[in-house]
Amino acid sequence: MGLKMQYIKDIAEEAKEGFDFANFKRNQYLVDKHIVKELKFTKTGTTIAGLVFKDGVILGADTRATEGPIVANKNCLKIHYLAPNMYCCGAGTAADCDAVTEMISTKLELIRLNTGRECRVVNAATLMTNYLFYYGGYIGAYLIIGGVDCHGPHIVNVSAEGTQMWLPFYSTGSGSLAATAILESKFKDSLTLEEGKEIIVEAIEAGIYHDLGSGSNVDLCIITKGKVEFLRNYVSKNKKMFSMEKAYTFPKGTTKVLKETTEKLSKITVVDSAAPMETLQFPSPLIKHDY
């Protein structure tokens, strides 16, 4: 008990002014007291990029989703819909990126319905930064917003800590070092559509070939005034070199059945009702259960 109280006092003393390193002290305390063996961070892998060209913006992403050293999905969609004039690339935790972009997309839809106007890119960027800043980086969503509004084309980087940067081009993810090298060396003002597509494809491919967390195909999303062109699997160079002609076949009985049970279910009668979903209780009083 004395050790714990001293640990809390040390943190309180250091937190009086300046930065708060309480989490570092806590983690070190847990390791020193053998409460946990080792604290590990989760490694994620992605290469996403975006740039502004003469008539709009181009977003690009690879399609590999990983679970540590395992390739969980070879054709994962990392370019998310936000609004008719805005899309968003996501890196980090896949579930967080999906949830955040879907939530922001819903809020942007409400803004459009209430105002009767097209949403601006700053609306999405502000909503995202406010939401992510509130959680202090614990939501693993690193995003690149691309869109065209009444002020022109925009590329915005939104980090998990709630910061935003408005740039002519940007790349993030584990393969972003290789992708950024391509963007910095080849980007120029007033790019044509074909030039922009070539640069984004080359940048994503650089991430795919130099980062094990990135791979498979290249997706593109081209946004111009009043038009969106989504190019799914625009480039597919990492194809399997060998595949079996026939699938594996195993004779019946290969896997031993340890236990087998059969339960007889009685008839269940379902009664239709117009009650709203949120008022239903489970088990629902509107359904007659005969067990």
PDB file of C-alpha atoms in Angstrom:
ATOM      1  CA  MET A   1       0.000   0.000   0.000  1.00  0.00           C
ATOM      2  CA  GLY A   2       2.865   2.353   0.844  1.00  0.00           C
ATOM      3  CA  LEU A   3       4.501   1.839  -2.556  1.00  0.00           C
ATOM      4  CA  LYS A   4       1.271   2.636  -4.389  1.00  0.00           C
ATOM      5  CA  MET A   5       0.690   5.806  -2.374  1.00  0.00           C
ATOM      6  CA  GLN A   6       4.258   6.961  -3.023  1.00  0.00           C
ATOM      7  CA  TYR A   7       3.789   6.292  -6.743  1.00  0.00           C
ATOM      8  CA  ILE A   8       0.626   8.437  -6.775  1.00  0.00           C
ATOM      9  CA  LYS A   9       2.376  11.221  -4.832  1.00  0.00           C
ATOM     10  CA  ASP A  10       5.286  11.229  -7.312  1.00  0.00           C
ATOM     11  CA  ILE A  11       2.881  11.644 -10.218  1.00  0.00           C
ATOM     12  CA  ALA A  12       0.956  14.407  -8.471  1.00  0.00           C
ATOM     13  CA  GLU A  13       4.196  16.257  -7.717  1.00  0.00           C
ATOM     14  CA  GLU A  14       5.417  16.086 -11.325  1.00  0.00           C
ATOM     15  CA  ALA A  15       2.024  17.044 -12.778  1.00  0.00           C
ATOM     16  CA  LYS A  16       1.890  20.432 -11.056  1.00  0.00           C
ATOM     17  CA  GLU A  17       3.326  22.191 -14.069  1.00  0.00           C
ATOM     18  CA  GLY A  18       4.538  21.426 -17.587  1.00  0.00           C
ATOM     19  CA  PHE A  19       3.768  18.221 -19.457  1.00  0.00           C
ATOM     20  CA  ASP A  20       2.076  15.268 -17.779  1.00  0.00           C
ATOM     21  CA  PHE A  21       4.002  12.003 -18.132  1.00  0.00           C
ATOM     22  CA  ALA A  22       1.711  10.025 -15.835  1.00  0.00           C
ATOM     23  CA  ASN A  23       1.105   7.271 -18.359  1.00  0.00           C
ATOM     24  CA  PHE A  24       4.846   6.702 -18.809  1.00  0.00           C
ATOM     25  CA  LYS A  25       5.336   6.451 -15.033  1.00  0.00           C
ATOM     26  CA  ARG A  26       2.366   4.122 -14.772  1.00  0.00           C
ATOM     27  CA  ASN A  27       3.644   1.818 -17.503  1.00  0.00           C
ATOM     28  CA  GLN A  28       7.120   1.718 -15.985  1.00  0.00           C
ATOM     29  CA  TYR A  29       5.618   0.943 -12.560  1.00  0.00           C
ATOM     30  CA  LEU A  30       3.593  -1.977 -13.988  1.00  0.00           C
ATOM     31  CA  VAL A  31       6.692  -3.454 -15.637  1.00  0.00           C
ATOM     32  CA  ASP A  32       8.977  -2.931 -12.614  1.00  0.00           C
ATOM     33  CA  LYS A  33       6.508  -4.616 -10.244  1.00  0.00           C
ATOM     34  CA  HIS A  34       6.043  -7.528 -12.693  1.00  0.00           C
ATOM     35  CA  ILE A  35       2.328  -6.817 -12.940  1.00  0.00           C
ATOM     36  CA  VAL A  36       2.720  -7.075 -16.708  1.00  0.00           C
ATOM     37  CA  LYS A  37       5.644  -8.580 -18.613  1.00  0.00           C
ATOM     38  CA  GLU A  38       5.951  -6.019 -21.385  1.00  0.00           C
ATOM     39  CA  LEU A  39       3.784  -3.311 -22.877  1.00  0.00           C
ATOM     40  CA  LYS A  40       3.628  -3.541 -26.650  1.00  0.00           C
ATOM     41  CA  PHE A  41       2.123  -1.179 -29.180  1.00  0.00           C
ATOM     42  CA  THR A  42      -0.006  -2.358 -32.083  1.00  0.00           C
ATOM     43  CA  LYS A  43       1.730  -2.188 -35.466  1.00  0.00           C
ATOM     44  CA  THR A  44      -0.477  -1.135 -38.344  1.00  0.00           C
ATOM     45  CA  GLY A  45       0.338  -1.029 -42.045  1.00  0.00           C
ATOM     46  CA  THR A  46      -1.002   1.179 -44.828  1.00  0.00           C
ATOM     47  CA  THR A  47       0.030   3.564 -47.589  1.00  0.00           C
ATOM     48  CA  ILE A  48      -2.399   6.362 -48.430  1.00  0.00           C
ATOM     49  CA  ALA A  49      -1.799   9.590 -50.332  1.00  0.00           C
ATOM     50  CA  GLY A  50      -3.567  12.538 -51.893  1.00  0.00           C
ATOM     51  CA  LEU A  51      -2.721  15.543 -54.029  1.00  0.00           C
ATOM     52  CA  VAL A  52      -4.322  18.585 -55.599  1.00  0.00           C
ATOM     53  CA  PHE A  53      -4.266  18.831 -59.396  1.00  0.00           C
ATOM     54  CA  LYS A  54      -5.506  21.512 -61.769  1.00  0.00           C
ATOM     55  CA  ASP A  55      -9.215  20.589 -61.673  1.00  0.00           C
ATOM     56  CA  GLY A  56      -9.623  18.748 -58.364  1.00  0.00           C
ATOM     57  CA  VAL A  57      -8.022  16.217 -56.046  1.00  0.00           C
ATOM     58  CA  ILE A  58      -6.820  12.617 -56.339  1.00  0.00           C
ATOM     59  CA  LEU A  59      -6.795  10.164 -53.433  1.00  0.00           C
ATOM     60  CA  GLY A  60      -4.941   6.845 -53.526  1.00  0.00           C
ATOM     61  CA  ALA A  61      -4.570   3.863 -51.202  1.00  0.00           C
ATOM     62  CA  ASP A  62      -3.271   0.329 -51.124  1.00  0.00           C
ATOM     63  CA  THR A  63      -5.646  -2.528 -50.253  1.00  0.00           C
ATOM     64  CA  ARG A  64      -3.777  -4.695 -47.710  1.00  0.00           C
ATOM     65  CA  ALA A  65      -5.216  -5.034 -44.203  1.00  0.00           C
ATOM     66  CA  THR A  66      -2.987  -6.672 -41.581  1.00  0.00           C
ATOM     67  CA  GLU A  67      -3.337  -8.213 -38.125  1.00  0.00           C
ATOM     68  CA  GLY A  68       0.232  -7.935 -36.897  1.00  0.00           C
ATOM     69  CA  PRO A  69       2.276 -10.248 -39.177  1.00  0.00           C
ATOM     70  CA  ILE A  70      -0.853 -11.705 -40.819  1.00  0.00           C
ATOM     71  CA  VAL A  71      -2.458 -10.388 -44.016  1.00  0.00           C
ATOM     72  CA  ALA A  72      -6.115 -10.313 -42.985  1.00  0.00           C
ATOM     73  CA  ASN A  73      -7.568  -8.879 -46.195  1.00  0.00           C
ATOM     74  CA  LYS A  74      -5.908  -8.530 -49.591  1.00  0.00           C
ATOM     75  CA  ASN A  75      -8.520  -6.188 -51.041  1.00  0.00           C
ATOM     76  CA  CYS A  76      -9.560  -3.885 -48.206  1.00  0.00           C
ATOM     77  CA  LEU A  77     -11.296  -0.621 -49.106  1.00  0.00           C
ATOM     78  CA  LYS A  78      -9.444   2.290 -47.454  1.00  0.00           C
ATOM     79  CA  ILE A  79     -11.083   5.195 -49.293  1.00  0.00           C
ATOM     80  CA  HIS A  80     -14.272   6.140 -47.437  1.00  0.00           C
ATOM     81  CA  TYR A  81     -17.270   8.188 -48.509  1.00  0.00           C
ATOM     82  CA  LEU A  82     -17.928  11.409 -46.582  1.00  0.00           C
ATOM     83  CA  ALA A  83     -20.134  13.492 -48.877  1.00  0.00           C
ATOM     84  CA  PRO A  84     -20.934  13.731 -52.606  1.00  0.00           C
ATOM     85  CA  ASN A  85     -17.983  16.120 -52.985  1.00  0.00           C
ATOM     86  CA  MET A  86     -15.656  14.589 -50.364  1.00  0.00           C
ATOM     87  CA  TYR A  87     -13.901  11.293 -49.734  1.00  0.00           C
ATOM     88  CA  CYS A  88     -11.384  10.261 -47.083  1.00  0.00           C
ATOM     89  CA  CYS A  89      -8.433   7.855 -46.927  1.00  0.00           C
ATOM     90  CA  GLY A  90      -7.896   6.099 -43.603  1.00  0.00           C
ATOM     91  CA  ALA A  91      -4.771   4.635 -41.988  1.00  0.00           C
ATOM     92  CA  GLY A  92      -4.391   3.123 -38.531  1.00  0.00           C
ATOM     93  CA  THR A  93      -6.991   0.880 -36.894  1.00  0.00           C
ATOM     94  CA  ALA A  94      -9.470  -0.246 -39.536  1.00  0.00           C
ATOM     95  CA  ALA A  95     -12.474  -0.316 -37.183  1.00  0.00           C
ATOM     96  CA  ASP A  96     -11.719   3.205 -35.924  1.00  0.00           C
ATOM     97  CA  CYS A  97     -11.363   4.588 -39.449  1.00  0.00           C
ATOM     98  CA  ASP A  98     -14.644   2.977 -40.530  1.00  0.00           C
ATOM     99  CA  ALA A  99     -16.536   4.188 -37.454  1.00  0.00           C
ATOM    100  CA  VAL A 100     -15.221   7.767 -37.524  1.00  0.00           C
ATOM    101  CA  THR A 101     -15.775   8.297 -41.250  1.00  0.00           C
ATOM    102  CA  GLU A 102     -19.273   6.819 -41.098  1.00  0.00           C
ATOM    103  CA  MET A 103     -20.180   9.046 -38.158  1.00  0.00           C
ATOM    104  CA  ILE A 104     -18.811  12.191 -39.838  1.00  0.00           C
ATOM    105  CA  SER A 105     -20.583  11.261 -43.066  1.00  0.00           C
ATOM    106  CA  THR A 106     -23.878  11.119 -41.159  1.00  0.00           C
ATOM    107  CA  LYS A 107     -23.277  14.551 -39.610  1.00  0.00           C
ATOM    108  CA  LEU A 108     -22.416  16.042 -42.996  1.00  0.00           C
ATOM    109  CA  GLU A 109     -25.647  14.635 -44.417  1.00  0.00           C
ATOM    110  CA  LEU A 110     -27.611  16.381 -41.646  1.00  0.00           C
ATOM    111  CA  ILE A 111     -25.797  19.647 -42.404  1.00  0.00           C
ATOM    112  CA  ARG A 112     -26.741  19.359 -46.079  1.00  0.00           C
ATOM    113  CA  LEU A 113     -30.382  18.648 -45.214  1.00  0.00           C
ATOM    114  CA  ASN A 114     -30.580  21.565 -42.771  1.00  0.00           C
ATOM    115  CA  THR A 115     -28.847  24.141 -44.965  1.00  0.00           C
ATOM    116  CA  GLY A 116     -29.764  22.915 -48.417  1.00  0.00           C
ATOM    117  CA  ARG A 117     -26.184  23.527 -49.516  1.00  0.00           C
ATOM    118  CA  GLU A 118     -23.141  21.509 -50.417  1.00  0.00           C
ATOM    119  CA  CYS A 119     -20.846  20.858 -47.430  1.00  0.00           C
ATOM    120  CA  ARG A 120     -17.433  22.472 -47.338  1.00  0.00           C
ATOM    121  CA  VAL A 121     -14.267  20.509 -46.667  1.00  0.00           C
ATOM    122  CA  VAL A 122     -13.657  22.601 -43.558  1.00  0.00           C
ATOM    123  CA  ASN A 123     -16.901  21.186 -42.096  1.00  0.00           C
ATOM    124  CA  ALA A 124     -15.573  17.626 -42.251  1.00  0.00           C
ATOM    125  CA  ALA A 125     -12.080  18.611 -41.061  1.00  0.00           C
ATOM    126  CA  THR A 126     -13.447  20.509 -38.051  1.00  0.00           C
ATOM    127  CA  LEU A 127     -15.837  17.742 -37.027  1.00  0.00           C
ATOM    128  CA  MET A 128     -13.067  15.141 -37.245  1.00  0.00           C
ATOM    129  CA  THR A 129     -10.433  17.148 -35.389  1.00  0.00           C
ATOM    130  CA  ASN A 130     -12.840  18.029 -32.569  1.00  0.00           C
ATOM    131  CA  TYR A 131     -13.889  14.401 -32.170  1.00  0.00           C
ATOM    132  CA  LEU A 132     -10.373  12.934 -32.283  1.00  0.00           C
ATOM    133  CA  PHE A 133      -8.873  15.637 -30.035  1.00  0.00           C
ATOM    134  CA  TYR A 134     -11.472  14.823 -27.381  1.00  0.00           C
ATOM    135  CA  TYR A 135     -10.144  11.254 -27.150  1.00  0.00           C
ATOM    136  CA  GLY A 136      -6.491  12.315 -27.056  1.00  0.00           C
ATOM    137  CA  GLY A 137      -5.153   9.921 -29.670  1.00  0.00           C
ATOM    138  CA  TYR A 138      -6.797   6.745 -28.349  1.00  0.00           C
ATOM    139  CA  ILE A 139      -8.852   6.458 -31.530  1.00  0.00           C
ATOM    140  CA  GLY A 140      -6.399   5.168 -34.120  1.00  0.00           C
ATOM    141  CA  ALA A 141      -7.640   7.056 -37.166  1.00  0.00           C
ATOM    142  CA  TYR A 142      -5.102   8.902 -39.343  1.00  0.00           C
ATOM    143  CA  LEU A 143      -7.017  10.464 -42.189  1.00  0.00           C
ATOM    144  CA  ILE A 144      -6.529  12.338 -45.452  1.00  0.00           C
ATOM    145  CA  ILE A 145      -9.615  14.249 -46.555  1.00  0.00           C
ATOM    146  CA  GLY A 146      -9.937  15.184 -50.206  1.00  0.00           C
ATOM    147  CA  GLY A 147     -12.727  17.274 -51.635  1.00  0.00           C
ATOM    148  CA  VAL A 148     -13.837  20.099 -53.875  1.00  0.00           C
ATOM    149  CA  ASP A 149     -16.151  22.847 -52.601  1.00  0.00           C
ATOM    150  CA  CYS A 150     -16.980  26.480 -53.363  1.00  0.00           C
ATOM    151  CA  HIS A 151     -13.416  27.476 -52.407  1.00  0.00           C
ATOM    152  CA  GLY A 152     -11.764  24.938 -54.732  1.00  0.00           C
ATOM    153  CA  PRO A 153      -9.929  21.619 -54.234  1.00  0.00           C
ATOM    154  CA  HIS A 154      -8.470  20.731 -50.821  1.00  0.00           C
ATOM    155  CA  ILE A 155      -6.281  18.043 -49.235  1.00  0.00           C
ATOM    156  CA  VAL A 156      -6.410  17.950 -45.416  1.00  0.00           C
ATOM    157  CA  ASN A 157      -4.435  15.688 -43.098  1.00  0.00           C
ATOM    158  CA  VAL A 158      -6.186  14.884 -39.805  1.00  0.00           C
ATOM    159  CA  SER A 159      -4.155  12.974 -37.208  1.00  0.00           C
ATOM    160  CA  ALA A 160      -5.426  10.788 -34.373  1.00  0.00           C
ATOM    161  CA  GLU A 161      -4.384  13.465 -31.862  1.00  0.00           C
ATOM    162  CA  GLY A 162      -6.765  15.991 -33.430  1.00  0.00           C
ATOM    163  CA  THR A 163      -4.429  18.141 -35.511  1.00  0.00           C
ATOM    164  CA  GLN A 164      -5.028  19.159 -39.110  1.00  0.00           C
ATOM    165  CA  MET A 165      -2.812  20.364 -41.947  1.00  0.00           C
ATOM    166  CA  TRP A 166      -3.968  21.804 -45.277  1.00  0.00           C
ATOM    167  CA  LEU A 167      -1.417  20.826 -47.916  1.00  0.00           C
ATOM    168  CA  PRO A 168      -1.134  20.456 -51.707  1.00  0.00           C
ATOM    169  CA  PHE A 169      -0.109  16.805 -51.220  1.00  0.00           C
ATOM    170  CA  TYR A 170       0.289  14.410 -48.329  1.00  0.00           C
ATOM    171  CA  SER A 171       0.963  10.765 -47.519  1.00  0.00           C
ATOM    172  CA  THR A 172       0.695   8.807 -44.290  1.00  0.00           C
ATOM    173  CA  GLY A 173       0.820   5.223 -43.061  1.00  0.00           C
ATOM    174  CA  SER A 174       3.701   2.814 -42.588  1.00  0.00           C
ATOM    175  CA  GLY A 175       4.651   3.098 -46.263  1.00  0.00           C
ATOM    176  CA  SER A 176       4.465   6.894 -46.315  1.00  0.00           C
ATOM    177  CA  LEU A 177       8.253   7.405 -46.256  1.00  0.00           C
ATOM    178  CA  ALA A 178       8.599   5.847 -49.692  1.00  0.00           C
ATOM    179  CA  ALA A 179       5.411   7.487 -50.969  1.00  0.00           C
ATOM    180  CA  THR A 180       6.409  10.949 -49.722  1.00  0.00           C
ATOM    181  CA  ALA A 181       9.727  10.677 -51.558  1.00  0.00           C
ATOM    182  CA  ILE A 182       7.820  10.269 -54.836  1.00  0.00           C
ATOM    183  CA  LEU A 183       5.388  13.094 -54.055  1.00  0.00           C
ATOM    184  CA  GLU A 184       8.084  15.560 -53.045  1.00  0.00           C
ATOM    185  CA  SER A 185      10.232  14.844 -56.092  1.00  0.00           C
ATOM    186  CA  LYS A 186       7.468  14.902 -58.741  1.00  0.00           C
ATOM    187  CA  PHE A 187       4.707  17.207 -57.512  1.00  0.00           C
ATOM    188  CA  LYS A 188       4.263  20.573 -59.208  1.00  0.00           C
ATOM    189  CA  ASP A 189       1.544  23.177 -59.472  1.00  0.00           C
ATOM    190  CA  SER A 190      -1.263  22.828 -62.034  1.00  0.00           C
ATOM    191  CA  LEU A 191      -0.816  19.098 -62.667  1.00  0.00           C
ATOM    192  CA  THR A 192      -3.063  17.556 -65.289  1.00  0.00           C
ATOM    193  CA  LEU A 193      -5.324  14.653 -64.418  1.00  0.00           C
ATOM    194  CA  GLU A 194      -3.096  12.047 -66.075  1.00  0.00           C
ATOM    195  CA  GLU A 195       0.035  13.460 -64.443  1.00  0.00           C
ATOM    196  CA  GLY A 196      -1.630  13.407 -61.040  1.00  0.00           C
ATOM    197  CA  LYS A 197      -2.820   9.824 -61.468  1.00  0.00           C
ATOM    198  CA  GLU A 198       0.665   8.680 -62.475  1.00  0.00           C
ATOM    199  CA  ILE A 199       2.247  10.347 -59.422  1.00  0.00           C
ATOM    200  CA  ILE A 200      -0.291   8.914 -56.962  1.00  0.00           C
ATOM    201  CA  VAL A 201      -0.018   5.420 -58.430  1.00  0.00           C
ATOM    202  CA  GLU A 202       3.781   5.564 -58.290  1.00  0.00           C
ATOM    203  CA  ALA A 203       3.665   6.847 -54.700  1.00  0.00           C
ATOM    204  CA  ILE A 204       1.331   4.063 -53.522  1.00  0.00           C
ATOM    205  CA  GLU A 205       3.370   1.446 -55.389  1.00  0.00           C
ATOM    206  CA  ALA A 206       6.521   2.729 -53.669  1.00  0.00           C
ATOM    207  CA  GLY A 207       4.820   2.100 -50.333  1.00  0.00           C
ATOM    208  CA  ILE A 208       3.645  -1.341 -51.453  1.00  0.00           C
ATOM    209  CA  TYR A 209       7.101  -2.469 -52.592  1.00  0.00           C
ATOM    210  CA  HIS A 210       9.053  -1.018 -49.647  1.00  0.00           C
ATOM    211  CA  ASP A 211       6.693  -1.704 -46.742  1.00  0.00           C
ATOM    212  CA  LEU A 212       5.492  -5.147 -45.636  1.00  0.00           C
ATOM    213  CA  GLY A 213       2.360  -3.641 -44.090  1.00  0.00           C
ATOM    214  CA  SER A 214       1.200  -2.338 -47.478  1.00  0.00           C
ATOM    215  CA  GLY A 215       0.385  -4.416 -50.505  1.00  0.00           C
ATOM    216  CA  SER A 216      -1.993  -5.828 -53.100  1.00  0.00           C
ATOM    217  CA  ASN A 217      -3.741  -3.257 -55.322  1.00  0.00           C
ATOM    218  CA  VAL A 218      -3.987   0.501 -55.836  1.00  0.00           C
ATOM    219  CA  ASP A 219      -7.354   2.265 -55.459  1.00  0.00           C
ATOM    220  CA  LEU A 220      -7.910   5.775 -56.802  1.00  0.00           C
ATOM    221  CA  CYS A 221     -10.623   8.370 -56.208  1.00  0.00           C
ATOM    222  CA  ILE A 222     -10.748  11.425 -58.489  1.00  0.00           C
ATOM    223  CA  ILE A 223     -12.907  14.321 -57.288  1.00  0.00           C
ATOM    224  CA  THR A 224     -13.684  17.303 -59.493  1.00  0.00           C
ATOM    225  CA  LYS A 225     -16.414  19.937 -59.377  1.00  0.00           C
ATOM    226  CA  GLY A 226     -19.719  18.051 -59.476  1.00  0.00           C
ATOM    227  CA  LYS A 227     -18.142  14.677 -60.307  1.00  0.00           C
ATOM    228  CA  VAL A 228     -16.499  11.750 -58.497  1.00  0.00           C
ATOM    229  CA  GLU A 229     -14.734   8.881 -60.264  1.00  0.00           C
ATOM    230  CA  PHE A 230     -13.862   5.909 -58.062  1.00  0.00           C
ATOM    231  CA  LEU A 231     -11.330   3.535 -59.645  1.00  0.00           C
ATOM    232  CA  ARG A 232     -11.346   0.338 -57.617  1.00  0.00           C
ATOM    233  CA  ASN A 233      -8.264  -1.868 -58.175  1.00  0.00           C
ATOM    234  CA  TYR A 234      -6.917   0.614 -60.718  1.00  0.00           C
ATOM    235  CA  VAL A 235      -3.541  -1.156 -60.629  1.00  0.00           C
ATOM    236  CA  SER A 236      -3.067  -4.798 -59.621  1.00  0.00           C
ATOM    237  CA  LYS A 237       0.574  -5.853 -59.919  1.00  0.00           C
ATOM    238  CA  ASN A 238       1.021  -8.062 -56.858  1.00  0.00           C
ATOM    239  CA  LYS A 239      -0.800 -11.076 -58.197  1.00  0.00           C
ATOM    240  CA  LYS A 240      -0.190 -14.623 -57.000  1.00  0.00           C
ATOM    241  CA  MET A 241       2.506 -16.375 -59.014  1.00  0.00           C
ATOM    242  CA  PHE A 242       1.039 -19.824 -58.352  1.00  0.00           C
ATOM    243  CA  SER A 243      -2.364 -21.175 -57.408  1.00  0.00           C
ATOM    244  CA  MET A 244      -3.716 -24.717 -57.213  1.00  0.00           C
ATOM    245  CA  GLU A 245      -5.925 -25.894 -60.025  1.00  0.00           C
ATOM    246  CA  LYS A 246      -8.299 -27.579 -57.605  1.00  0.00           C
ATOM    247  CA  ALA A 247      -9.199 -26.819 -54.021  1.00  0.00           C
ATOM    248  CA  TYR A 248      -8.175 -29.072 -51.157  1.00  0.00           C
ATOM    249  CA  THR A 249     -10.443 -32.072 -50.659  1.00  0.00           C
ATOM    250  CA  PHE A 250     -10.551 -34.100 -47.470  1.00  0.00           C
ATOM    251  CA  PRO A 251     -12.383 -37.424 -47.070  1.00  0.00           C
ATOM    252  CA  LYS A 252     -15.283 -37.564 -44.637  1.00  0.00           C
ATOM    253  CA  GLY A 253     -14.102 -38.457 -41.160  1.00  0.00           C
ATOM    254  CA  THR A 254     -10.742 -36.681 -41.437  1.00  0.00           C
ATOM    255  CA  THR A 255     -11.755 -34.438 -38.532  1.00  0.00           C
ATOM    256  CA  LYS A 256     -12.946 -36.490 -35.587  1.00  0.00           C
ATOM    257  CA  VAL A 257     -16.310 -35.526 -34.112  1.00  0.00           C
ATOM    258  CA  LEU A 258     -15.919 -35.467 -30.333  1.00  0.00           C
ATOM    259  CA  LYS A 259     -19.548 -34.872 -29.374  1.00  0.00           C
ATOM    260  CA  GLU A 260     -22.838 -34.594 -31.201  1.00  0.00           C
ATOM    261  CA  THR A 261     -26.147 -33.413 -29.725  1.00  0.00           C
ATOM    262  CA  THR A 262     -29.599 -32.830 -31.192  1.00  0.00           C
ATOM    263  CA  GLU A 263     -32.159 -30.484 -29.649  1.00  0.00           C
ATOM    264  CA  LYS A 264     -35.800 -30.390 -30.657  1.00  0.00           C
ATOM    265  CA  LEU A 265     -37.201 -26.881 -31.054  1.00  0.00           C
ATOM    266  CA  SER A 266     -40.896 -26.220 -30.620  1.00  0.00           C
ATOM    267  CA  LYS A 267     -42.866 -23.953 -32.937  1.00  0.00           C
ATOM    268  CA  ILE A 268     -42.230 -20.179 -32.626  1.00  0.00           C
ATOM    269  CA  THR A 269     -45.071 -17.843 -33.556  1.00  0.00           C
ATOM    270  CA  VAL A 270     -44.090 -14.324 -34.670  1.00  0.00           C
ATOM    271  CA  VAL A 271     -46.709 -11.553 -34.381  1.00  0.00           C
ATOM    272  CA  ASP A 272     -46.296  -8.559 -36.708  1.00  0.00           C
ATOM    273  CA  SER A 273     -46.262  -5.142 -35.051  1.00  0.00           C
ATOM    274  CA  ALA A 274     -45.751  -1.519 -36.078  1.00  0.00           C
ATOM    275  CA  ALA A 275     -43.810  -0.700 -32.890  1.00  0.00           C
ATOM    276  CA  PRO A 276     -40.537   1.202 -33.541  1.00  0.00           C
ATOM    277  CA  MET A 277     -37.339  -0.800 -33.180  1.00  0.00           C
ATOM    278  CA  GLU A 278     -35.982   1.153 -30.204  1.00  0.00           C
ATOM    279  CA  THR A 279     -39.096   0.347 -28.114  1.00  0.00           C
ATOM    280  CA  LEU A 280     -38.737  -3.425 -28.515  1.00  0.00           C
ATOM    281  CA  GLN A 281     -37.617  -5.339 -25.462  1.00  0.00           C
ATOM    282  CA  PHE A 282     -35.689  -8.568 -25.560  1.00  0.00           C
ATOM    283  CA  PRO A 283     -37.167 -11.054 -25.207  1.00  0.00           C
ATOM    284  CA  SER A 284     -39.854  -9.069 -27.019  1.00  0.00           C
ATOM    285  CA  PRO A 285     -43.417  -9.169 -25.587  1.00  0.00           C
ATOM    286  CA  LEU A 286     -44.620  -9.071 -29.191  1.00  0.00           C
ATOM    287  CA  ILE A 287     -43.171 -12.485 -29.934  1.00  0.00           C
ATOM    288  CA  LYS A 288     -44.684 -15.603 -28.446  1.00  0.00           C
ATOM    289  CA  HIS A 289     -41.964 -18.001 -27.381  1.00  0.00           C
ATOM    290  CA  ASP A 290     -42.994 -21.643 -27.001  1.00  0.00           C
ATOM    291  CA  TYR A 291     -40.151 -23.605 -25.500  1.00  0.00           C
TER     292      TYR A 291
END
